[in-house]
mmCIF file of C-alpha atoms in Angstrom:
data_model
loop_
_atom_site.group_PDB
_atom_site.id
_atom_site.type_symbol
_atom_site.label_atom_id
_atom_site.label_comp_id
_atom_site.label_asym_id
_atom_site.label_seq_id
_atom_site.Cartn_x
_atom_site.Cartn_y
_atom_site.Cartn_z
ATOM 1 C CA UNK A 1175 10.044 1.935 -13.794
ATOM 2 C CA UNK A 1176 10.292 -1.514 -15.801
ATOM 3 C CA UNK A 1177 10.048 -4.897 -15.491
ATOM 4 C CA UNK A 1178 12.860 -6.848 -13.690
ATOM 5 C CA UNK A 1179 14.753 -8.771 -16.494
ATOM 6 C CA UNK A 1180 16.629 -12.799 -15.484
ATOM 7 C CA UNK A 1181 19.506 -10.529 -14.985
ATOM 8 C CA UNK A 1182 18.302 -7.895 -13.221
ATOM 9 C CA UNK A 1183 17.517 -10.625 -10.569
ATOM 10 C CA UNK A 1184 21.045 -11.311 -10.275
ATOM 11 C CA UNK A 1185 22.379 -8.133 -10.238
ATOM 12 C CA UNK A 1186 20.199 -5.459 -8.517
ATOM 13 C CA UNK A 1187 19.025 -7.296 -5.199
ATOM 14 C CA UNK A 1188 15.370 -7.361 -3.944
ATOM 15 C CA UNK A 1189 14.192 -3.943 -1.631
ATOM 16 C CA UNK A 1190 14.696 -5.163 1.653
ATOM 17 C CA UNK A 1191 11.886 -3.829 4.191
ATOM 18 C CA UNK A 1192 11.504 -5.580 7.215
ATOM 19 C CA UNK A 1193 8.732 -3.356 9.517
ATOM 20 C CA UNK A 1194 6.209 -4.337 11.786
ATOM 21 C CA UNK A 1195 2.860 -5.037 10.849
ATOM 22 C CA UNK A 1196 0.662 -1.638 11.986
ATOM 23 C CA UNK A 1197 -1.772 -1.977 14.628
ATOM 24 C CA UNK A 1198 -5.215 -1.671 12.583
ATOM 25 C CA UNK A 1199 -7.421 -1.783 15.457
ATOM 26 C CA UNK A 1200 -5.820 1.619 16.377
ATOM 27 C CA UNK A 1201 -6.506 2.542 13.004
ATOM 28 C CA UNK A 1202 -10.649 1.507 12.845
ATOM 29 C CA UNK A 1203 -10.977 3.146 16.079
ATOM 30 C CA UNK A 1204 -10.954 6.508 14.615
ATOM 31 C CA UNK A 1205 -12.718 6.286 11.537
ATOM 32 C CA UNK A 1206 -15.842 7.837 11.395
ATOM 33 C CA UNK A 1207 -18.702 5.228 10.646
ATOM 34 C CA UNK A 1208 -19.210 6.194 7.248
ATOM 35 C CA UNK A 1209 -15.566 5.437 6.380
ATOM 36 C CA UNK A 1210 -15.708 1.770 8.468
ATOM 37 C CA UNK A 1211 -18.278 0.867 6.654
ATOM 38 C CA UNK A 1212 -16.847 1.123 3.462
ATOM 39 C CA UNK A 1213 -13.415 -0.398 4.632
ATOM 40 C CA UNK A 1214 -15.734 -3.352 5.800
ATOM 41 C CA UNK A 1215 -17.279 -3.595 2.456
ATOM 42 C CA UNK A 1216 -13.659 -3.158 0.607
ATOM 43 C CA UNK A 1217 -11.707 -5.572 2.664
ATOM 44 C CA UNK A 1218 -14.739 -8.166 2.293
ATOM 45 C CA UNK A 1219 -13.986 -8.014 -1.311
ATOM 46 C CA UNK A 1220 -10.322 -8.879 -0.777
ATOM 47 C CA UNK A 1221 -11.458 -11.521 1.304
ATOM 48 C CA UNK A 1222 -13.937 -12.947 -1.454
ATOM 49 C CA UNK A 1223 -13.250 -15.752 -3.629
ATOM 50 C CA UNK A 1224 -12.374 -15.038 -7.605
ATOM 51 C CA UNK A 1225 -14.927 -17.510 -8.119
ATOM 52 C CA UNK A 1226 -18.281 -18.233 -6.696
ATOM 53 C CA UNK A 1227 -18.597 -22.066 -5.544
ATOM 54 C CA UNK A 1228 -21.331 -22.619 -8.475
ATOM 55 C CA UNK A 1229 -19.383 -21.140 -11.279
ATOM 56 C CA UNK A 1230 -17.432 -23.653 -14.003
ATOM 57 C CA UNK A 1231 -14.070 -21.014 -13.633
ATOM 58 C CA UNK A 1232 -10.900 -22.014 -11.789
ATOM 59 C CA UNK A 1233 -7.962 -20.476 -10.287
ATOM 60 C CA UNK A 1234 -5.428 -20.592 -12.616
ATOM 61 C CA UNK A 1235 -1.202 -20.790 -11.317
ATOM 62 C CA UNK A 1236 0.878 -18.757 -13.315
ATOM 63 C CA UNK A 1237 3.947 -20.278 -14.721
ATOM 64 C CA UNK A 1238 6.063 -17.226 -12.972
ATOM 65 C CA UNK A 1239 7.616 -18.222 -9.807
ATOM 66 C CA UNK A 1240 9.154 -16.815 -6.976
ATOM 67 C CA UNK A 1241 12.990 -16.501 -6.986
ATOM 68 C CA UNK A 1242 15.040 -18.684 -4.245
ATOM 69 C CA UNK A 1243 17.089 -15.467 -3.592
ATOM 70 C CA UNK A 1244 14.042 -13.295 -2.626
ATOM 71 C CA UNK A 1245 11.763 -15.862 -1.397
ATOM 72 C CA UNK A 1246 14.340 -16.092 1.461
ATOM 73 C CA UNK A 1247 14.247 -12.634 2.154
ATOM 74 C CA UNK A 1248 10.292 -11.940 1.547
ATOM 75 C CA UNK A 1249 10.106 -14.921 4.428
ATOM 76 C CA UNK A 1250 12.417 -13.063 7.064
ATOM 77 C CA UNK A 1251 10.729 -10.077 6.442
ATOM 78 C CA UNK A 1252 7.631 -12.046 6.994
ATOM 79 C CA UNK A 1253 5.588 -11.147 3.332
ATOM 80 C CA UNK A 1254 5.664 -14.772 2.502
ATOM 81 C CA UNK A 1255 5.065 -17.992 4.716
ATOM 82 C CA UNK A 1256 4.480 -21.481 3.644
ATOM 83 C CA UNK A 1257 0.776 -22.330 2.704
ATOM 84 C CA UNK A 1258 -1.544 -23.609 5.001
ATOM 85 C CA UNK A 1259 -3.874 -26.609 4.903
ATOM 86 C CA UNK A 1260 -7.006 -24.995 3.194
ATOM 87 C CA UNK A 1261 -7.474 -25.395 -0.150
ATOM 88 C CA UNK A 1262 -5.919 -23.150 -2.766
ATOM 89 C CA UNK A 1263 -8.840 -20.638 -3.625
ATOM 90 C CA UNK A 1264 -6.682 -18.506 -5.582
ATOM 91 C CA UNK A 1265 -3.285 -17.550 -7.373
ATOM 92 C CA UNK A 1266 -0.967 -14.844 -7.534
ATOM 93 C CA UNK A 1267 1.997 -13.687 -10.195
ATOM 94 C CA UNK A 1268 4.599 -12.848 -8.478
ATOM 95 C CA UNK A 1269 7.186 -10.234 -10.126
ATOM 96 C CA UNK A 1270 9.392 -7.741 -9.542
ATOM 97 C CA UNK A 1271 9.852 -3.567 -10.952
ATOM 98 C CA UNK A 1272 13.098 -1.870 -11.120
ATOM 99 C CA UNK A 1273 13.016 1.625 -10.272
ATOM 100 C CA UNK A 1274 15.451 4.302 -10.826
ATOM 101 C CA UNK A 1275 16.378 6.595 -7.587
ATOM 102 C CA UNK A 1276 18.880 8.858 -6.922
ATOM 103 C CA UNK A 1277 20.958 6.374 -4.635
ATOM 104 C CA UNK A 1278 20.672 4.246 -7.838
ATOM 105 C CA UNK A 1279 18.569 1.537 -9.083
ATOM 106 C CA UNK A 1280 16.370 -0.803 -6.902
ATOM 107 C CA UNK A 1281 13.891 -3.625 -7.256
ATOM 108 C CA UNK A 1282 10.628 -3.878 -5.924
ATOM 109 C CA UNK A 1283 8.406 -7.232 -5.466
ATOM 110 C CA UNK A 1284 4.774 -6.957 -6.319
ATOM 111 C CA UNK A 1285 2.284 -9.447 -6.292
ATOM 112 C CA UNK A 1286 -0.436 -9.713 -8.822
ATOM 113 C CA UNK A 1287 -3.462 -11.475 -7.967
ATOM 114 C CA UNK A 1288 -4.667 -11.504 -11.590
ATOM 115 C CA UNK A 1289 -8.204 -13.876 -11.114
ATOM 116 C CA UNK A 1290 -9.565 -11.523 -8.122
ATOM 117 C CA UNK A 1291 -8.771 -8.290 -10.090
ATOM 118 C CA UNK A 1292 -10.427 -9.637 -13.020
ATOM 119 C CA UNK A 1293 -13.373 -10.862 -11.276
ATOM 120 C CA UNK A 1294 -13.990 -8.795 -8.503
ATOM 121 C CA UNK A 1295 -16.854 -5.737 -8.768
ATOM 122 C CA UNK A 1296 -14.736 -2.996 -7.597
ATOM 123 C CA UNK A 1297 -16.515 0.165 -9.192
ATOM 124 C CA UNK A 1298 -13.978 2.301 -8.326
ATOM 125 C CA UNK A 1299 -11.202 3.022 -10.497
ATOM 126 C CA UNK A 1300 -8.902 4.044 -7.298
ATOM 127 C CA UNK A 1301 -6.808 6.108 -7.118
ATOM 128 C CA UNK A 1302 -4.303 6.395 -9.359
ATOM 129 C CA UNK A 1303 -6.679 7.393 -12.623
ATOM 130 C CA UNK A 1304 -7.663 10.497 -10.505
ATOM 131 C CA UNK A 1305 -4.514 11.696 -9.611
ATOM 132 C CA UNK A 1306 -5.584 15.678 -9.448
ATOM 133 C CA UNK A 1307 -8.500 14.522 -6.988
ATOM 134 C CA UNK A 1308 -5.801 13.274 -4.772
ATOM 135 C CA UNK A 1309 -3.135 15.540 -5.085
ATOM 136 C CA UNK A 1310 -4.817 19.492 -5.990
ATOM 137 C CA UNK A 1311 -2.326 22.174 -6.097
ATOM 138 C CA UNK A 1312 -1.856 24.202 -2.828
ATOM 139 C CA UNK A 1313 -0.345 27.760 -1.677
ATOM 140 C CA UNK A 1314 0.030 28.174 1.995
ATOM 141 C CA UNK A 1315 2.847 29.776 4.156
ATOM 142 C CA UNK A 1316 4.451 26.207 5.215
ATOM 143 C CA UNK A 1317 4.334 22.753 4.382
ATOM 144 C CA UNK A 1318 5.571 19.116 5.466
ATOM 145 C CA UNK A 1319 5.124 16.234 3.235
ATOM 146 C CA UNK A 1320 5.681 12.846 4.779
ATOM 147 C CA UNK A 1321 6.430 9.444 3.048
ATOM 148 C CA UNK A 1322 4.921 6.012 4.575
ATOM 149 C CA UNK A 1323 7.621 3.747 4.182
ATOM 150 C CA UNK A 1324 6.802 0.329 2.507
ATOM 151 C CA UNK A 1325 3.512 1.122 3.961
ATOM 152 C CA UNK A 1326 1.632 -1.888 1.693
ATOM 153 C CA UNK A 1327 4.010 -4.197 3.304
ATOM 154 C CA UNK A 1328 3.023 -3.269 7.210
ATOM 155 C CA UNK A 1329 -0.936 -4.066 6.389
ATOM 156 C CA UNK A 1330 -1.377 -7.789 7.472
ATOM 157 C CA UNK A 1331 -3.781 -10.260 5.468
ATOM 158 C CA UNK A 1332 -6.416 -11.824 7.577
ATOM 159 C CA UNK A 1333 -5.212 -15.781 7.865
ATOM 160 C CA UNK A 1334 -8.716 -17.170 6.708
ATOM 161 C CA UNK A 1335 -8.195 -14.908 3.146
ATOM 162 C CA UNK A 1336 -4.687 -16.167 2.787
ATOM 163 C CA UNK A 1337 -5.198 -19.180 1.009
ATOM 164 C CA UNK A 1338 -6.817 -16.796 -1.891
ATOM 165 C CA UNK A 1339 -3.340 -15.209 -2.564
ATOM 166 C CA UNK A 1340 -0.606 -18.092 -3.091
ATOM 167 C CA UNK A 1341 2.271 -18.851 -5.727
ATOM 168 C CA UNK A 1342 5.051 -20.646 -5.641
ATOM 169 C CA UNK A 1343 9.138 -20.651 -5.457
ATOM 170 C CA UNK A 1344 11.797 -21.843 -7.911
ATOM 171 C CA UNK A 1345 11.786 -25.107 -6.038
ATOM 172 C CA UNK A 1346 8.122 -25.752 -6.222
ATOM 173 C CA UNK A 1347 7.191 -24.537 -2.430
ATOM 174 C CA UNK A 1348 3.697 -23.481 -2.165
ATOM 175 C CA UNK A 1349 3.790 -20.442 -0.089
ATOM 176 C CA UNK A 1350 0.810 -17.411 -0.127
ATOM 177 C CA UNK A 1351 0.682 -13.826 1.179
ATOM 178 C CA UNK A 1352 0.818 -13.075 4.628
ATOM 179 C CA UNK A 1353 0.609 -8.955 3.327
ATOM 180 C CA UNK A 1354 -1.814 -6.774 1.560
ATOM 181 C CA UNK A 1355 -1.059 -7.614 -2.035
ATOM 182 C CA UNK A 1356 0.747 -4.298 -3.730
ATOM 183 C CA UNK A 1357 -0.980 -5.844 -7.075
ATOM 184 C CA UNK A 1358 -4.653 -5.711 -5.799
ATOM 185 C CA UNK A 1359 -6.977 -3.420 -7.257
ATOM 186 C CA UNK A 1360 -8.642 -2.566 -4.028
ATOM 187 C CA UNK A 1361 -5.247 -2.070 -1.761
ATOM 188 C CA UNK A 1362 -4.509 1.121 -2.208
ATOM 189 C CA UNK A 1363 -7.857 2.698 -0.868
ATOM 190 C CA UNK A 1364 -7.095 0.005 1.764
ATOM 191 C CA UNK A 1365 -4.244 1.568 2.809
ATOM 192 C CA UNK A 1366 -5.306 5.017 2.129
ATOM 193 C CA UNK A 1367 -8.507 4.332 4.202
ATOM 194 C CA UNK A 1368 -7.261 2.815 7.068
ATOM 195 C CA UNK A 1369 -3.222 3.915 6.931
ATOM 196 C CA UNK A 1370 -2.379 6.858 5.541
ATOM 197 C CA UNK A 1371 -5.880 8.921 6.433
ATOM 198 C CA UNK A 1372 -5.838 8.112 9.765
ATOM 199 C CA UNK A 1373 -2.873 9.137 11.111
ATOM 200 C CA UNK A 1374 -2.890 12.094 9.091
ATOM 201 C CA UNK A 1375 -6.064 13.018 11.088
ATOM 202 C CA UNK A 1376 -8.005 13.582 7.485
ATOM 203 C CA UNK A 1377 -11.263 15.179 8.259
ATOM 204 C CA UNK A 1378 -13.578 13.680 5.937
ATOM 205 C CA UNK A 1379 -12.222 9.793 7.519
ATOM 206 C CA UNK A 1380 -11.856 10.436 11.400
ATOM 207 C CA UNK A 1381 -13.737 11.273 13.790
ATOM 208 C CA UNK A 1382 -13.990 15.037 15.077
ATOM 209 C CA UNK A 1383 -11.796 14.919 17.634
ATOM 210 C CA UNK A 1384 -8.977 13.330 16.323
ATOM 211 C CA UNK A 1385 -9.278 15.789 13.029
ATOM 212 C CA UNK A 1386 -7.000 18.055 12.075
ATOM 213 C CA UNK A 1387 -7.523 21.640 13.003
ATOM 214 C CA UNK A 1388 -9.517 23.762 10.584
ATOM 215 C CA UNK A 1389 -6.489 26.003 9.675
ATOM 216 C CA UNK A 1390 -4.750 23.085 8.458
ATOM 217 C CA UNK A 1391 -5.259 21.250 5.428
ATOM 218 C CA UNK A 1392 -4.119 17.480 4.803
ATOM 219 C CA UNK A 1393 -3.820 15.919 1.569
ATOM 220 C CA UNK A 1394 -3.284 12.293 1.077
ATOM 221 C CA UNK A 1395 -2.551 9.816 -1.722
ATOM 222 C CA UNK A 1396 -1.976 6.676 -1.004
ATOM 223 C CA UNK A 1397 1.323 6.431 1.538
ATOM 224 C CA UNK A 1398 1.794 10.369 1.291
ATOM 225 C CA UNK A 1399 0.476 12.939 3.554
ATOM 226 C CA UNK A 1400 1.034 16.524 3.035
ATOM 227 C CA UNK A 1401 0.592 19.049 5.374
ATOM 228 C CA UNK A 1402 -0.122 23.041 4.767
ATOM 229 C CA UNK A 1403 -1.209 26.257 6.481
ATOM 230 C CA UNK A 1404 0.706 28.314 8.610
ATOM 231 C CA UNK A 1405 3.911 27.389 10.063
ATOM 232 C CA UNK A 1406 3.011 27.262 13.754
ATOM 233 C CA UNK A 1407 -0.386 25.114 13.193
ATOM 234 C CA UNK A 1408 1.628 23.184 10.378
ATOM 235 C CA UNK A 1409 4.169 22.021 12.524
ATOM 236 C CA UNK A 1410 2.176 21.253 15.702
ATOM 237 C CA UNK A 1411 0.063 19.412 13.004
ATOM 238 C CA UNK A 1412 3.351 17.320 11.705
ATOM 239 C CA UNK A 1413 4.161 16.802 15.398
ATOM 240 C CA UNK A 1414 0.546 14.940 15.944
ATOM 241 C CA UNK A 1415 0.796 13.212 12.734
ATOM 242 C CA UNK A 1416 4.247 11.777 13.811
ATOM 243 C CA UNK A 1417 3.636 10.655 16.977
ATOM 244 C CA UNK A 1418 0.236 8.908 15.409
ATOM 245 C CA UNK A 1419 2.366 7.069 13.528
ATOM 246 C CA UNK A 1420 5.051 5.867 15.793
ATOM 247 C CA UNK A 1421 2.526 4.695 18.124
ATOM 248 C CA UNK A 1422 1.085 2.802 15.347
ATOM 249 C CA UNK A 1423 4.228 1.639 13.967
ATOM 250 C CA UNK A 1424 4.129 2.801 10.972
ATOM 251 C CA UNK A 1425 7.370 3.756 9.285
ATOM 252 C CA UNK A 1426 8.442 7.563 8.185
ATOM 253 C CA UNK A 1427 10.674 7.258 5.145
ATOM 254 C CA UNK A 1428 13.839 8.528 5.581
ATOM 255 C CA UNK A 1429 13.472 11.147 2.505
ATOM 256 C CA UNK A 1430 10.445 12.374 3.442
ATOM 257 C CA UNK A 1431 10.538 16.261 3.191
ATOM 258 C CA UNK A 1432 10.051 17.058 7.314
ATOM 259 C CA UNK A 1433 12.037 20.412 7.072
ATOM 260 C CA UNK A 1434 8.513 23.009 7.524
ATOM 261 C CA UNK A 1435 9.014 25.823 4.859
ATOM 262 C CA UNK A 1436 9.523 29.665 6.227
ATOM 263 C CA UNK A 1437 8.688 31.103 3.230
ATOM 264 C CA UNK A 1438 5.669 30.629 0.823
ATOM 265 C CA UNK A 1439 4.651 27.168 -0.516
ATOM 266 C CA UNK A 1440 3.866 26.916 -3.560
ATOM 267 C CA UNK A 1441 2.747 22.900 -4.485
ATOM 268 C CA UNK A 1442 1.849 20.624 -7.262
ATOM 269 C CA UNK A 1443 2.557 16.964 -8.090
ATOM 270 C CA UNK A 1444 2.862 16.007 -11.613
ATOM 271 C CA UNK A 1445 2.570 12.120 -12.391
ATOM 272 C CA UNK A 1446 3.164 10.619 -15.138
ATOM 273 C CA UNK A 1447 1.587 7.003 -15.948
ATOM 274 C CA UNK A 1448 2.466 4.093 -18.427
ATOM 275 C CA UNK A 1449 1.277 1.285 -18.916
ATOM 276 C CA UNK A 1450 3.380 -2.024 -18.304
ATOM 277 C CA UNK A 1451 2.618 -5.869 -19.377
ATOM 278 C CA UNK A 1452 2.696 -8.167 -16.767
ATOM 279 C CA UNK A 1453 4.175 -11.492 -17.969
ATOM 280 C CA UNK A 1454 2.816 -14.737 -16.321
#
């Protein structure tokens, strides 16, 4: 993965998702109260200023702004929308990743709300510096491993924390986030919190009765569930955990690994992380 170069904005055109936003109130519904208490106190953060009304600091605008090209499509696919009448609390910088995938290459928008993830007290280094936590190494008979699709994209920003999370396009248009900022420090326990745990049915989030059986173990990191233990209680398992996420619509990818092996499973991720500047 690198950064997307004045070129590669030409040539290698913006990921185009355009899903629904998921139904969160679904989602709350079966968390256990432990776990809604701490997405309370995690989405109150996103919701909180960069800077308290009696402090001296400022918001500061990048320079970076938002193609013409992909501001059109980030406002059909309804990521972006123009800015409302509150004040601007807050800026993002607004930039794009090009990834390398076997179809070939494609670019990724990502928006970097660099005040808030400077300023906000979010202990938690999460998750991605404790990758084994979230992904261990398994054996079992059978496993599925399932993909949210664009899964940051489907989680829809409160309007009252909007104006905290605004840029602007080529043309000077102020627009702000109308999505859960990939860029944001806190998002992806968001979405593993209220997303990706839920539907998968994780034991230690939901409530008892929606929990997966005992015989089954779930593992989840960020938009990926995986799913081991026997074939017959993996795959009714992967059936649940399916149909919990079509009725939420939420959106399987299409190369998510859904074929249950027959024979032993023998699993381990191995990720490897770099660092990467992020221009203004």
């Amino acid at each position: 993965m690198r950064l997307t170069t004045p070129q590669d904005e030409h040539v290698i055109r913006l990921q185009q998702v355009n899903l629904p936003v998921l139904n969160l109130e679904w989602i709350k519904s079966r968390l256990n109260p432990a776990t809604l208490e701490r997405l309370m106190q995690v989405w109150g953060l996103v919701g909180r200023p960069p800077f308290p009304p009696s402090s001296s600091g400022k918001a500061r605008e990048g320079s970076r702004r938002i193609p013409t090209a992909d501001a059109r499509w980030l406002r059909k696919a309804g990521i972006i929308g123009d800015a409302s009448s509150t004040i601007t609390g807050g800026w993002i910088i607004p930039f794009s990743v090009v990834e390398e995938k076997t179809t070939g290459l494609r670019r990724r928008w990502i928006a970097w709300p660099r005040d808030k993830n400077s300023d906000d007290p979010y202990e938690a280094n999460v998750p991605l510096l404790h990758i084994s936590h979230y992904l261990p190494p398994v054996m079992a008979e059978a496993a599925s491993c399932l993909d949210l699709k664009a899964s940051f994209f489907q989680v829809s920003l409160p309007r009252e924390t909007r104006h905290l999370f605004r840029c602007r396009v080529e043309d000077g248009t102020l627009v702000e986030l109308t999505r859960l900022p990939m860029g944001h420090k806190a998002s992806p326990e968001i979405l593993q919190t209220i997303i990706t745990s839920a539907i998968a049915g994780l034991t230690t989030v939901v409530h008892r009765l929606w929990a997966a059986p005992p015989l089954v173990r779930i593992d989840v990191w960020i938009g990926n569930i995986r799913i081991t233990g026997s074939k017959s209680d993996a795959t009714l398992w992967e059936s649940q955990v399916l149909r919990n996420a079509d009725g939420r619509r939420a959106t399987i990818g299409k190369n998510a690994n859904r074929a249950l092996r027959s024979t032993p499973f023998y699993g381990c991720s191995l990720i490897t992380l770099t660092p990467c500047g992020i221009p203004e």
